[in-house]
PDB file of C-alpha atoms in Angstrom:
ATOM      1  CA  CYS A 244      64.195   3.456 -28.480  1.00  0.00           C
ATOM      2  CA  PRO A 245      62.642   6.960 -28.853  1.00  0.00           C
ATOM      3  CA  LEU A 246      62.716   7.758 -25.130  1.00  0.00           C
ATOM      4  CA  THR A 247      65.225  10.397 -24.089  1.00  0.00           C
ATOM      5  CA  GLY A 248      68.021   9.218 -21.914  1.00  0.00           C
ATOM      6  CA  SER A 249      68.079   5.867 -20.275  1.00  0.00           C
ATOM      7  CA  THR A 250      64.881   4.270 -19.037  1.00  0.00           C
ATOM      8  CA  ASP A 251      64.285   1.140 -16.838  1.00  0.00           C
ATOM      9  CA  LEU A 252      63.260  -1.805 -18.991  1.00  0.00           C
ATOM     10  CA  SER A 253      59.978  -2.533 -17.202  1.00  0.00           C
ATOM     11  CA  LYS A 254      58.941   1.245 -17.385  1.00  0.00           C
ATOM     12  CA  ALA A 255      59.898   1.622 -21.135  1.00  0.00           C
ATOM     13  CA  LEU A 256      57.942  -1.527 -22.096  1.00  0.00           C
ATOM     14  CA  TYR A 257      55.125  -1.028 -19.701  1.00  0.00           C
ATOM     15  CA  SER A 258      52.349  -1.315 -22.314  1.00  0.00           C
ATOM     16  CA  ILE A 259      53.583  -4.886 -23.301  1.00  0.00           C
ATOM     17  CA  TRP A 260      55.376  -5.986 -20.145  1.00  0.00           C
ATOM     18  CA  SER A 261      52.945  -8.816 -19.389  1.00  0.00           C
ATOM     19  CA  ASN A 262      53.779 -10.296 -22.901  1.00  0.00           C
ATOM     20  CA  VAL A 263      57.612  -9.725 -22.741  1.00  0.00           C
ATOM     21  CA  GLU A 264      59.707 -12.858 -22.741  1.00  0.00           C
ATOM     22  CA  THR A 265      63.171 -11.721 -23.875  1.00  0.00           C
ATOM     23  CA  VAL A 266      64.880  -8.372 -24.843  1.00  0.00           C
ATOM     24  CA  LYS A 267      68.282  -8.266 -26.535  1.00  0.00           C
ATOM     25  CA  ASN A 268      70.603  -5.761 -28.178  1.00  0.00           C
ATOM     26  CA  LEU A 269      74.073  -6.432 -29.539  1.00  0.00           C
ATOM     27  CA  ASP A 270      75.730  -6.388 -26.133  1.00  0.00           C
ATOM     28  CA  SER A 271      73.230  -7.656 -23.507  1.00  0.00           C
ATOM     29  CA  PHE A 272      69.996  -9.417 -22.863  1.00  0.00           C
ATOM     30  CA  PHE A 273      67.109  -9.776 -20.478  1.00  0.00           C
ATOM     31  CA  ASN A 274      65.083 -13.029 -20.089  1.00  0.00           C
ATOM     32  CA  LYS A 275      62.038 -12.809 -17.718  1.00  0.00           C
ATOM     33  CA  SER A 276      62.183 -16.538 -16.923  1.00  0.00           C
ATOM     34  CA  GLN A 277      65.717 -16.727 -15.598  1.00  0.00           C
ATOM     35  CA  ASN A 278      67.264 -15.564 -12.306  1.00  0.00           C
ATOM     36  CA  ALA A 279      67.457 -11.724 -12.333  1.00  0.00           C
ATOM     37  CA  ALA A 280      71.150 -11.836 -11.431  1.00  0.00           C
ATOM     38  CA  TYR A 281      71.863 -13.264 -14.844  1.00  0.00           C
ATOM     39  CA  ASN A 282      70.251 -10.427 -16.877  1.00  0.00           C
ATOM     40  CA  SER A 283      72.684  -7.850 -18.194  1.00  0.00           C
ATOM     41  CA  LEU A 284      70.112  -5.591 -19.851  1.00  0.00           C
ATOM     42  CA  LEU A 285      68.311  -3.336 -17.282  1.00  0.00           C
ATOM     43  CA  LYS A 286      67.714  -0.109 -19.175  1.00  0.00           C
ATOM     44  CA  LEU A 287      66.782   0.965 -22.681  1.00  0.00           C
ATOM     45  CA  ASN A 288      68.811   3.901 -24.154  1.00  0.00           C
ATOM     46  CA  TRP A 289      67.719   6.534 -26.528  1.00  0.00           C
ATOM     47  CA  GLY A 290      68.630   5.846 -30.204  1.00  0.00           C
ATOM     48  CA  GLU A 291      69.492   2.131 -29.681  1.00  0.00           C
ATOM     49  CA  GLY A 292      67.719  -0.789 -31.260  1.00  0.00           C
ATOM     50  CA  TYR A 293      66.348  -3.874 -29.366  1.00  0.00           C
ATOM     51  CA  LEU A 294      64.889  -7.195 -30.362  1.00  0.00           C
ATOM     52  CA  ILE A 295      61.851  -7.902 -28.142  1.00  0.00           C
ATOM     53  CA  LYS A 296      60.306 -11.455 -28.028  1.00  0.00           C
ATOM     54  CA  VAL A 297      56.692 -11.526 -26.735  1.00  0.00           C
ATOM     55  CA  THR A 298      54.348 -14.408 -25.970  1.00  0.00           C
ATOM     56  CA  SER A 299      51.465 -13.017 -28.004  1.00  0.00           C
ATOM     57  CA  ALA A 300      50.582 -10.248 -30.387  1.00  0.00           C
ATOM     58  CA  CYS A 301      50.653  -6.778 -28.830  1.00  0.00           C
ATOM     59  CA  GLU A 302      51.195  -3.176 -29.477  1.00  0.00           C
ATOM     60  CA  LEU A 303      54.018  -1.185 -27.942  1.00  0.00           C
ATOM     61  CA  ASP A 304      53.089   2.296 -26.661  1.00  0.00           C
ATOM     62  CA  TRP A 305      56.373   4.183 -25.751  1.00  0.00           C
ATOM     63  CA  THR A 306      54.564   6.231 -23.030  1.00  0.00           C
ATOM     64  CA  VAL A 307      56.461   5.651 -19.780  1.00  0.00           C
ATOM     65  CA  GLN A 308      54.179   4.722 -16.847  1.00  0.00           C
TER      66      GLN A 308
END
């Protein structure tokens, strides 16, 4: 993640948010289709890597909205 500090998941992935299904890292996950209380990943942190599963081809723009 090239964004400085810690950024809310939906803000960091704003440009592809409508296509996001699942986001994971080594410690936590976010799944849009499950109850929000079960999601352990709520923010993206600078310098960390994430796996993002999307429903269709899209291009991620790291500009925070």
